[in-house]
């Protein structure tokens, strides 16, 4: 047996022999072997960055993974601070600038260690070796190690040290599927590498030794802190930093951002990917600062999180109302930036939550009415124009149309301000009938609110006024923003690179202001909405709700001059809610988000264009007030708009609310129901200068009646523009009777084809045909 000392001497000889082999023998042969034997292709250094979506402040909101499930974000050498390089050199390869790709001293030491432990231990790899290993994975054998060393030397022959550094720092695995300092700095610290502190640089440099064990996301970061502080001490020992600097950094707790890939604004990013912003082929706009594959969005991540939290906080409340889903879109009017977008309450399979409710086409209910009145204002109406919110049936291309108000009441004489504020359907249908539905169809097309070009005006008819075309929340919010922006429609901008288009005027500045003024006037909606506490804001906010048939959709879209936001509630499977409309369903969500936006400051006020002025009007009729009018208020008019006539409601003391002929039927019905009111038909019909045309309101021309059992009667109904004393009814040329306002007469149905005529004074009348079977 050999003695201990002889063994150690023998080992020492072996060590020297190894050293000689490495230091002298190998380098001589390497040159030849290299070129013939090992492959190193510098182009394989390139690592196309993951497509990374950043919010407007540079916070990553999603990084798409590559086929290995890894994420990376290439940072050019200029974007890597010296401090970070020093930290990595101190941690991994302090002789980097002095070795030829491998470190003979380190290898010798490692080789001895391996020999002694009779297995291959890791370590002793230079940055260059680590880099070539990440490009050319090798088996953990001596042969593999040798190949790696040769490759490293070849890499050093072909590349400058700086290029190797750049490659290394972009290929180094930093845990949690992140490769390279670019993505790691962004994800762990929310910063570009150049903004990292000394402690953060050292933290990143600490990870590669054991990316799993040293993950910053670990509950207990003590192992990482220990390793980081070791890196700091080593940096100080190498005189890269001073000892006090190292001390101070070592005191810093390890704080990383919560892990949230890919959960920030998932619908927002999905939408961008869907629309082709994640692949170069579509000509999408990458920016060049950190990388060519960063998509800078305009999302406001903190606001987005607030919106998502708000939606979750309403989940239970909505469930009670029979709504399982909700969507929200918030934009900034100035540049049309989409600041927050939540397509569902939760991005999950729950209640079909992967669907994006912001782009789904749904029925908007009354949410289109502001655009109808915008068109009316540009057609000579003012907010004081008197409309008849009275029932009548209309002939439409798709049959008889019999609109009703939400509460099935008819409000009679109503100003445009009140009709829009209270969302009255009857007045809206009368308005669209007056303006012509093709004109409104054209307006909605210009506003981007009609999605099916094959459906022309006749397809929708008068129903356009109360929202029968399907629209998305995205489209509605865009169109409302045009109102907030003085009538100029601009497309939404999701990306910083999206050019700001100058936009298309869709209504005059005056019309836009008037619509905004009405939608932000709490007094204008007192008839039907009463007071909805959550929507009583201490500043002016324009908002409009919408509710689709059978409560399938509840909408609210609103704006200040600064922001436009919309919320939808309902069910993705199309199921109805429990009698919940936009105001009570979506209103509270809208309110929470709006109040958050203005937590610290009040909105910019709406500014009237100089072409408008305020005039005093009667509080009831909207006409020029007389001394008899019980209340007065101010109303906006175009300066060039002719003065209203004096109030006819309160013409003379003692007689109140005188109404014109179109209200005759409404007034009659009210009185028949025993509603006590101060309305009366205008007197003095004999004074009317011209005979008034008569129109048969019911039945409609071409109606087919089916007889039930014997005697069925139908109430014939006519209307006149001006009051006339009598209208005479004829059936098949035989006089049925003469009646005063509201010109109604019962007619007993008899089988066969019939001609029905109503004739006013002067013989001007109307005739229709019906069929009774
Ligand atoms: Zn009056």
mmCIF file of C-alpha atoms and ligand atoms in Angstrom, residues 617-626 628-632 646-651 657, ligand 1:
data_model
loop_
_atom_site.group_PDB
_atom_site.id
_atom_site.type_symbol
_atom_site.label_atom_id
_atom_site.label_comp_id
_atom_site.label_asym_id
_atom_site.label_seq_id
_atom_site.Cartn_x
_atom_site.Cartn_y
_atom_site.Cartn_z
ATOM 1 C CA UNK A 617 -87.890 79.317 -23.003
ATOM 2 C CA UNK A 618 -91.052 78.130 -21.320
ATOM 3 C CA UNK A 619 -90.210 75.272 -18.975
ATOM 4 C CA UNK A 620 -93.081 73.186 -20.364
ATOM 5 C CA UNK A 621 -93.370 73.892 -24.038
ATOM 6 C CA UNK A 622 -89.823 74.978 -24.854
ATOM 7 C CA UNK A 623 -91.367 77.943 -26.679
ATOM 8 C CA UNK A 624 -90.696 81.617 -26.123
ATOM 9 C CA UNK A 625 -92.113 82.315 -22.690
ATOM 10 C CA UNK A 626 -95.037 84.618 -22.088
ATOM 11 C CA UNK A 628 -98.329 83.351 -18.262
ATOM 12 C CA UNK A 629 -95.739 80.582 -18.412
ATOM 13 C CA UNK A 630 -95.404 78.998 -14.972
ATOM 14 C CA UNK A 631 -91.712 78.188 -15.338
ATOM 15 C CA UNK A 632 -88.869 79.291 -17.497
ATOM 16 C CA UNK A 646 -94.639 82.569 -28.214
ATOM 17 C CA UNK A 647 -95.715 79.757 -25.953
ATOM 18 C CA UNK A 648 -99.073 78.355 -27.068
ATOM 19 C CA UNK A 649 -99.409 76.258 -23.923
ATOM 20 C CA UNK A 650 -99.862 79.296 -21.795
ATOM 21 C CA UNK A 651 -101.278 81.814 -24.166
ATOM 22 C CA UNK A 657 -101.245 73.789 -22.173
HETATM 23 ZN ZN1 LIG B 1 -95.417 78.278 -21.584
#
